[in-house]
XYZ file of C-alpha atoms in Angstrom:
526
model
C -11.625 93.800 -43.600
C -9.794 91.175 -45.646
C -10.082 93.209 -48.833
C -8.733 96.333 -47.119
C -5.794 94.385 -45.694
C -5.110 92.733 -49.032
C -4.998 96.055 -50.826
C -2.770 97.397 -48.070
C -0.327 94.560 -48.584
C -0.473 95.144 -52.325
C 0.437 98.820 -51.947
C 3.338 98.056 -49.619
C 4.562 95.358 -51.984
C 4.471 97.775 -54.901
C 6.870 100.015 -52.976
C 9.117 97.051 -52.227
C 9.020 96.132 -55.926
C 10.679 99.453 -56.673
C 13.396 98.768 -54.091
C 14.059 95.070 -54.649
C 12.359 94.193 -57.919
C 9.443 91.770 -58.247
C 11.572 88.630 -57.968
C 13.334 89.762 -54.774
C 10.328 91.327 -53.068
C 10.545 90.145 -49.409
C 6.756 89.977 -48.985
C 6.546 87.736 -52.025
C 9.241 85.459 -50.594
C 8.081 85.022 -46.988
C 7.946 81.232 -47.142
C 11.428 80.839 -48.658
C 12.780 83.450 -46.224
C 11.424 81.415 -43.316
C 13.323 78.364 -44.543
C 16.487 80.402 -45.072
C 16.305 81.844 -41.553
C 15.783 78.364 -40.114
C 19.007 77.182 -41.736
C 20.876 80.226 -40.420
C 19.613 79.452 -36.910
C 20.513 75.766 -37.311
C 24.014 76.453 -38.666
C 24.884 79.019 -36.005
C 23.390 76.771 -33.312
C 25.591 73.857 -34.349
C 28.641 76.138 -34.322
C 27.790 77.505 -30.864
C 27.351 73.988 -29.505
C 31.063 73.409 -30.105
C 31.887 76.004 -27.439
C 28.973 75.410 -25.077
C 29.454 73.560 -21.783
C 26.732 72.194 -19.539
C 26.665 72.743 -15.794
C 25.235 75.153 -13.252
C 28.166 77.562 -13.622
C 29.846 76.193 -16.743
C 26.896 77.082 -19.021
C 27.057 80.794 -18.260
C 30.866 80.866 -18.238
C 31.059 79.266 -21.701
C 28.537 81.735 -23.146
C 30.372 84.677 -21.555
C 33.687 83.384 -22.885
C 32.472 83.005 -26.477
C 30.612 86.335 -26.359
C 33.520 88.407 -25.039
C 36.821 86.681 -25.733
C 35.779 85.301 -29.107
C 33.236 87.915 -30.178
C 34.560 88.058 -33.739
C 33.379 84.533 -34.610
C 31.525 82.723 -31.799
C 30.012 85.922 -30.403
C 28.971 86.924 -33.911
C 27.406 83.496 -34.381
C 25.452 83.910 -31.130
C 24.089 87.286 -32.229
C 23.226 85.892 -35.663
C 21.469 83.000 -33.919
C 19.379 85.415 -31.876
C 18.495 87.914 -34.624
C 17.703 85.223 -37.210
C 15.352 83.645 -34.645
C 13.657 87.005 -34.045
C 13.315 87.620 -37.756
C 11.857 84.141 -38.229
C 9.087 85.020 -35.750
C 8.325 88.225 -37.683
C 8.353 86.448 -41.051
C 6.103 83.701 -39.675
C 3.395 86.077 -38.456
C 3.528 88.351 -41.512
C 3.215 85.226 -43.672
C 0.204 84.091 -41.639
C -1.581 87.458 -41.872
C -0.777 87.830 -45.566
C -2.147 84.387 -46.463
C -5.321 85.242 -44.558
C -5.611 88.586 -46.357
C -5.073 86.897 -49.742
C -7.745 84.303 -48.830
C -5.358 81.453 -49.543
C -6.207 79.337 -46.529
C -9.791 78.144 -47.041
C -11.351 75.395 -49.102
C -8.955 72.900 -50.657
C -5.979 74.937 -49.409
C -6.774 74.245 -45.748
C -3.956 71.735 -45.292
C -1.081 74.200 -45.558
C -2.826 76.554 -43.125
C -3.689 73.919 -40.509
C -0.270 72.248 -40.720
C 1.283 75.679 -40.216
C -0.435 76.317 -36.855
C 1.811 73.939 -34.840
C 4.836 75.677 -36.351
C 4.002 78.790 -34.310
C 4.334 76.995 -30.983
C 7.402 75.011 -32.013
C 9.178 78.203 -33.052
C 8.412 79.724 -29.652
C 9.444 76.562 -27.772
C 12.734 76.518 -29.665
C 13.430 80.110 -28.660
C 12.417 79.653 -25.018
C 14.602 76.578 -24.482
C 17.477 78.451 -26.104
C 17.217 81.274 -23.580
C 17.268 78.787 -20.690
C 20.675 77.485 -21.825
C 22.431 80.829 -21.282
C 21.628 80.713 -17.559
C 21.835 84.419 -16.875
C 19.281 86.572 -15.059
C 16.978 86.495 -18.080
C 17.191 82.690 -18.238
C 16.370 82.509 -14.521
C 13.319 84.727 -15.054
C 12.182 82.617 -18.014
C 12.717 79.380 -16.068
C 10.749 80.557 -13.028
C 7.860 81.976 -15.047
C 7.643 78.943 -17.332
C 7.798 76.291 -14.622
C 5.200 78.078 -12.502
C 2.904 78.149 -15.523
C 3.518 74.427 -16.169
C 2.952 73.553 -12.518
C -0.509 75.105 -12.746
C -1.548 72.182 -14.961
C -1.157 69.790 -12.033
C 0.334 67.008 -14.160
C 3.669 66.697 -12.357
C 4.239 64.599 -9.236
C 6.165 67.473 -7.658
C 6.256 71.149 -8.627
C 9.141 71.621 -11.073
C 9.496 75.269 -10.044
C 11.143 73.989 -6.824
C 14.287 73.302 -8.844
C 14.812 77.057 -9.191
C 14.157 78.197 -5.619
C 17.624 77.628 -4.154
C 21.170 77.145 -5.525
C 21.493 73.590 -4.186
C 18.322 72.348 -5.913
C 19.660 72.689 -9.458
C 22.037 70.178 -11.051
C 23.950 69.956 -14.289
C 21.487 67.379 -15.575
C 19.039 70.221 -16.086
C 21.285 71.743 -18.761
C 21.747 68.360 -20.412
C 17.964 68.112 -20.627
C 17.732 71.642 -22.030
C 20.343 70.868 -24.684
C 18.364 67.782 -25.671
C 15.123 69.765 -25.916
C 16.812 72.599 -27.804
C 17.967 70.071 -30.404
C 14.857 67.857 -30.504
C 12.293 70.659 -30.811
C 13.931 72.291 -33.901
C 14.201 68.841 -35.498
C 10.477 68.350 -34.973
C 9.964 71.867 -36.311
C 11.859 70.909 -39.476
C 9.643 67.831 -39.871
C 6.521 69.992 -39.518
C 7.898 72.466 -42.064
C 8.361 69.576 -44.508
C 4.776 68.393 -43.875
C 3.590 71.982 -44.339
C 4.610 71.988 -48.032
C 3.514 68.483 -49.001
C 0.447 69.615 -50.944
C 2.394 72.190 -52.913
C 4.044 71.450 -56.245
C 7.532 72.905 -56.698
C 7.447 74.453 -53.234
C 10.009 77.230 -52.839
C 12.274 76.522 -49.881
C 15.048 78.977 -50.673
C 14.810 82.663 -51.599
C 16.570 84.177 -54.625
C 20.314 84.379 -54.009
C 20.336 88.148 -54.083
C 17.601 88.434 -51.456
C 19.287 85.750 -49.338
C 22.551 87.687 -49.488
C 20.830 90.947 -48.523
C 19.149 89.198 -45.584
C 22.368 87.612 -44.377
C 24.377 90.833 -44.707
C 21.656 92.728 -42.824
C 21.705 90.177 -40.004
C 25.507 90.272 -39.812
C 25.477 94.072 -39.687
C 22.861 94.040 -36.906
C 24.898 91.437 -35.023
C 28.051 93.578 -35.185
C 26.261 96.834 -34.386
C 24.114 95.444 -31.541
C 25.602 92.207 -30.178
C 23.194 89.930 -28.322
C 22.973 90.994 -24.701
C 24.250 88.865 -21.821
C 22.785 89.554 -18.382
C 24.547 88.871 -15.070
C 24.764 85.194 -14.119
C 21.674 83.606 -12.616
C 21.497 83.606 -8.831
C 18.807 81.412 -7.328
C 19.304 83.107 -3.966
C 17.699 86.247 -5.409
C 14.700 86.995 -7.621
C 15.453 88.826 -10.898
C 14.036 92.335 -10.724
C 14.751 93.818 -14.152
C 15.776 91.916 -17.258
C 16.072 92.835 -20.917
C 13.394 90.877 -22.762
C 13.561 89.651 -26.319
C 10.169 91.056 -27.296
C 9.929 88.840 -30.359
C 10.266 85.494 -28.553
C 9.406 86.387 -24.946
C 6.732 89.037 -25.439
C 4.078 86.985 -23.616
C 6.048 86.632 -20.385
C 4.908 89.909 -18.779
C 1.336 88.802 -19.532
C 1.970 85.381 -17.983
C 3.189 87.110 -14.834
C 0.152 89.336 -14.467
C -2.699 87.036 -15.585
C -3.946 83.877 -13.790
C -2.519 80.666 -15.278
C -5.980 79.350 -16.125
C -6.639 82.373 -18.297
C -3.288 81.889 -20.069
C -3.951 78.235 -20.889
C -7.506 79.034 -21.969
C -6.183 81.787 -24.221
C -3.611 79.448 -25.768
C -6.294 76.832 -26.415
C -8.792 79.308 -27.875
C -6.129 80.933 -30.062
C -4.996 77.551 -31.407
C -8.523 76.247 -32.031
C -9.485 79.522 -33.691
C -6.502 79.384 -36.039
C -7.148 75.735 -36.898
C -10.834 76.430 -37.535
C -10.406 79.583 -39.628
C -10.533 77.737 -42.993
C -14.129 76.784 -42.183
C -15.282 80.139 -40.753
C -17.011 80.453 -43.124
C -16.231 77.630 -45.547
C -15.452 78.662 -49.102
C -17.839 77.746 -51.866
C -15.560 76.269 -54.521
C -16.194 75.117 -58.043
C -16.164 71.433 -58.842
C -12.879 69.653 -59.330
C -11.451 69.216 -62.816
C -12.698 66.186 -64.764
C -10.722 63.921 -67.088
C -12.223 62.810 -70.404
C -10.298 59.727 -71.450
C -11.337 59.875 -75.114
C -9.208 63.030 -75.370
C -6.441 62.182 -72.862
C -3.240 60.612 -74.195
C -1.417 60.555 -70.835
C 1.061 63.272 -71.807
C 1.564 64.311 -68.114
C 1.407 68.072 -68.855
C -1.551 68.669 -66.546
C 0.130 66.782 -63.698
C 3.357 68.723 -64.173
C 1.594 72.100 -64.272
C -0.802 71.613 -61.334
C 0.354 73.871 -58.460
C -1.330 71.747 -55.781
C -0.274 68.175 -56.638
C -3.930 67.404 -57.325
C -3.260 65.391 -60.503
C -1.386 62.117 -60.738
C -0.756 59.756 -63.634
C -2.202 56.263 -63.167
C -2.329 53.149 -65.395
C -4.835 53.313 -68.211
C -8.372 52.053 -67.518
C -9.689 52.029 -71.109
C -8.686 50.422 -74.389
C -6.838 53.370 -75.921
C -3.176 52.673 -76.825
C -1.631 54.820 -74.080
C 0.084 53.659 -70.904
C -1.278 56.210 -68.437
C -4.110 58.626 -67.819
C -4.592 61.646 -65.603
C -6.469 61.258 -62.325
C -7.712 64.217 -60.262
C -7.884 64.234 -56.475
C -11.038 66.276 -55.706
C -9.784 66.960 -52.163
C -6.852 68.947 -53.562
C -8.206 70.507 -56.754
C -9.037 74.220 -56.362
C -10.508 74.533 -59.880
C -7.890 77.063 -61.003
C -8.087 75.727 -64.577
C -4.306 75.623 -65.131
C -4.619 71.968 -66.154
C -7.125 72.853 -68.869
C -4.713 75.433 -70.252
C -1.940 72.842 -70.339
C -3.867 70.149 -72.188
C -2.823 69.759 -75.864
C -6.408 68.927 -76.835
C -7.692 72.296 -75.533
C -8.229 73.775 -78.978
C -11.068 76.251 -79.549
C -10.731 75.825 -83.334
C -12.763 72.609 -83.369
C -15.872 73.099 -85.535
C -17.456 69.637 -85.611
C -18.885 67.831 -82.623
C -18.797 68.993 -79.040
C -15.742 70.879 -77.829
C -14.305 68.503 -75.227
C -10.749 68.509 -73.946
C -8.707 65.934 -72.062
C -9.198 67.680 -68.726
C -11.852 70.320 -68.136
C -13.664 72.268 -65.433
C -17.260 71.078 -65.102
C -18.572 74.549 -64.207
C -16.385 76.467 -66.685
C -15.505 74.103 -69.540
C -13.491 75.115 -72.577
C -16.656 75.223 -74.674
C -18.126 77.841 -72.334
C -14.871 79.787 -72.356
C -14.886 79.855 -76.160
C -18.458 81.157 -76.170
C -17.530 83.844 -73.610
C -14.593 84.950 -75.740
C -16.798 85.209 -78.831
C -19.327 87.259 -76.873
C -16.606 89.523 -75.457
C -15.221 90.093 -78.949
C -18.674 91.072 -80.220
C -18.810 93.814 -77.570
C -15.695 95.512 -78.988
C -15.782 98.141 -81.715
C -13.607 100.731 -83.369
C -9.866 100.597 -84.103
C -7.442 99.084 -81.617
C -9.843 96.517 -80.162
C -8.343 94.801 -77.096
C -9.866 91.628 -75.694
C -8.629 91.074 -72.146
C -8.247 87.745 -70.424
C -8.171 88.753 -66.767
C -7.478 87.074 -63.429
C -10.156 87.017 -60.737
C -7.521 87.878 -58.113
C -5.786 90.785 -59.824
C -6.526 94.322 -61.001
C -8.505 92.793 -63.879
C -11.019 91.070 -61.580
C -13.887 93.436 -62.442
C -15.917 92.274 -65.471
C -16.208 94.951 -68.177
C -17.158 94.730 -71.860
C -14.424 93.017 -73.817
C -12.973 91.234 -70.768
C -13.240 87.585 -69.747
C -12.329 86.994 -66.103
C -10.769 83.609 -65.296
C -9.820 81.929 -62.009
C -6.240 82.058 -63.343
C -4.932 83.381 -66.656
C -3.033 80.102 -67.164
C -6.462 78.516 -67.644
C -6.470 79.988 -71.164
C -4.639 77.648 -73.555
C -2.247 79.401 -75.968
C -4.492 78.251 -78.814
C -7.177 80.596 -77.455
C -4.907 83.603 -78.162
C -4.461 82.357 -81.716
C -8.231 81.845 -82.020
C -9.078 85.394 -80.868
C -6.639 87.119 -83.222
C -6.944 84.880 -86.279
C -10.747 84.893 -86.175
C -10.877 88.681 -85.913
C -12.560 88.790 -82.499
C -10.095 91.534 -81.517
C -7.077 93.337 -82.919
C -5.015 92.157 -79.964
C -5.183 90.211 -76.717
C -4.138 91.407 -73.275
C -3.504 88.784 -70.617
C -3.808 90.550 -67.256
C -2.804 88.434 -64.274
C -1.611 88.809 -60.696
C 1.309 90.993 -59.680
C 4.625 89.620 -60.922
C 5.899 89.062 -57.371
C 3.212 86.557 -56.392
C 0.597 84.586 -58.332
C -2.572 83.695 -56.388
C -2.403 80.187 -57.841
C 1.367 80.063 -57.389
C 2.516 79.044 -60.880
C -0.062 80.547 -63.229
C 2.034 83.535 -64.255
C 5.215 81.475 -64.708
C 3.496 78.858 -66.869
C 1.723 81.533 -68.953
C 4.966 83.341 -69.734
C 6.767 80.064 -70.486
C 4.017 78.980 -72.898
C 4.016 82.321 -74.697
C 7.820 82.298 -75.013
C 7.652 78.726 -76.366
C 9.653 77.342 -73.444
C 6.856 75.107 -72.141
C 4.139 73.031 -73.782
C 1.594 73.818 -75.032
C 3.414 76.588 -76.856
C 1.976 79.656 -78.521
C 2.177 79.143 -82.277
C 4.809 81.087 -84.180
C 2.165 82.461 -86.528
C 0.629 84.530 -83.709
C 2.024 88.078 -84.057
C 3.689 88.927 -80.730
C 3.057 92.641 -81.204
C -0.647 91.861 -80.820
C -0.205 90.157 -77.451
C 0.286 92.027 -74.175
C 0.882 90.609 -70.709
C 0.214 92.814 -67.697
C 0.964 91.649 -64.166
C -0.935 93.977 -61.825
C -2.155 93.471 -58.261
C -5.587 94.456 -56.909
C -4.542 98.060 -56.176
C -3.030 98.656 -59.620
C -6.210 99.251 -61.589
C -4.996 102.630 -62.833
C -1.787 101.145 -64.238
C -3.729 98.353 -65.912
C -6.046 100.869 -67.568
C -3.077 102.916 -68.795
C -1.310 99.892 -70.270
C -4.479 98.668 -71.975
C -5.093 102.124 -73.461
C -1.514 102.366 -74.714
C -1.795 98.866 -76.178
C -5.010 99.831 -77.950
C -3.250 102.845 -79.474
C -0.412 100.659 -80.727
C -2.899 98.258 -82.275
C -4.627 101.182 -84.025
C -1.341 102.146 -85.639
C -0.766 98.552 -86.737
C -4.137 98.329 -88.419
C -6.300 95.191 -88.724
C -4.622 91.801 -88.704
C -4.137 90.681 -92.300
C -4.574 86.910 -91.943
C -8.052 86.949 -90.449
C -10.383 84.039 -91.076
C -13.589 85.634 -89.767
C -15.818 83.589 -87.550
C -19.169 83.052 -89.283
C -22.705 82.841 -87.935
C -22.798 79.050 -88.150
C -19.628 78.792 -86.057
C -21.048 81.198 -83.463
C -24.249 79.164 -83.276
C -22.252 75.930 -82.951
C -20.108 77.443 -80.190
C -23.163 78.587 -78.251
C -24.872 75.222 -78.579
C -21.725 73.376 -77.527
C -21.352 75.664 -74.521
C -24.944 74.999 -73.468
C -24.452 71.245 -73.676
C -21.114 71.420 -71.835
C -22.610 73.615 -69.130
C -25.551 71.270 -68.670
C -23.284 68.233 -68.462
C -21.182 69.893 -65.749
C -24.128 70.672 -63.478
């Protein structure tokens, strides 16, 4: 089910790539879009508060006045406020389903998922309290239905629904309370949103400017074309018969009316517990956390800067080497993506004496094992135009085939490994095939890989590596055909180039040493 949904998302996103480009793809920017919509709702809410008046009749009159007499600014702001809130609900649920489909919620990534569950209810509470403030027929319906549901809990000294049974039972203090709640709940929502991203390095909280502009213009156009509706004023002497629901925020209200309150509360509890427990149903089997080897760590901070999950921090040195700091890995946060290994300056596969140990390594997939896998993959290639592919386990290149080494993230491969493959004649060229350009499974792997290859980020790809013998392909799970086409075309180009001239062939002794080192490294990591 998850794989089908993931491929479905991938196909839809490919279509959106053609419309918006990879960087502006809305499905690749759901998190930043959620933040952007929140700020639109907050800004328009603050502006509307200038014109809003509290009171049994004053609340409705002020909303009617700003909607009709001042439609061109305050009325527009009210419609923007409503449609941005609706869109935030849509973005929130699509984001939730997409993260589940991409399997980015289990294991060490549970925190972002679990901290996101309360956001759902706070978004709904913000919307519901906002509708109460208008005090039209819809607000009366929402107030009656909500208070009757709350009264079913039996926690109040007197039923609060009584306040809405007759005109003389409601006072202006009710609207003061609603204003307070409608301000306090979004502030708590903002706090929860901040907590939600605390285990993410370089979290994106704003979409690209072009996509933000398109979103804002679209919301403004919708607000002008279909202004937010205003029902007749609330009348507690009558019961609302027909109201126009906001199906994004108030879609559960018809269900609340027709289902016993106990069933509703049980459903809310089961839904919440189920969402919170999903990361452990079933739990993910993850590789061991990265390990630091102090003899090869000089405290350069590259691994800490490149880690997408804030799993590495720099702490004071604990040995006698003349460096001030060392890397320290938090096993509770490390997802074993290997990006840190690719960032370490001591991750050089060219070492021929002693064991191949780097400053930070994966115990179950150390650099020594990776070097041996690359040598084995190169031995499986033959003929002109030999392409050795370093693939991502979450992309179109996830399937192991001869001549391909599949990694948890392509940024796990240090740039020196590209140099090693080409200069030692293991292949005529190297293809690095990672996730789709719009969204890396490990967030920053694609960006760091490109920056290293373009010599914009350490460790840099050496200038001596011929760029015409290096190909990067960013292809999602459903783009296997495109990957195959690009690899075939690359192989043809390599055939026309001929063999690389500056080859220093790997000899039998070096192969034997690499295999022995890999065996020792693998045994040490178990």
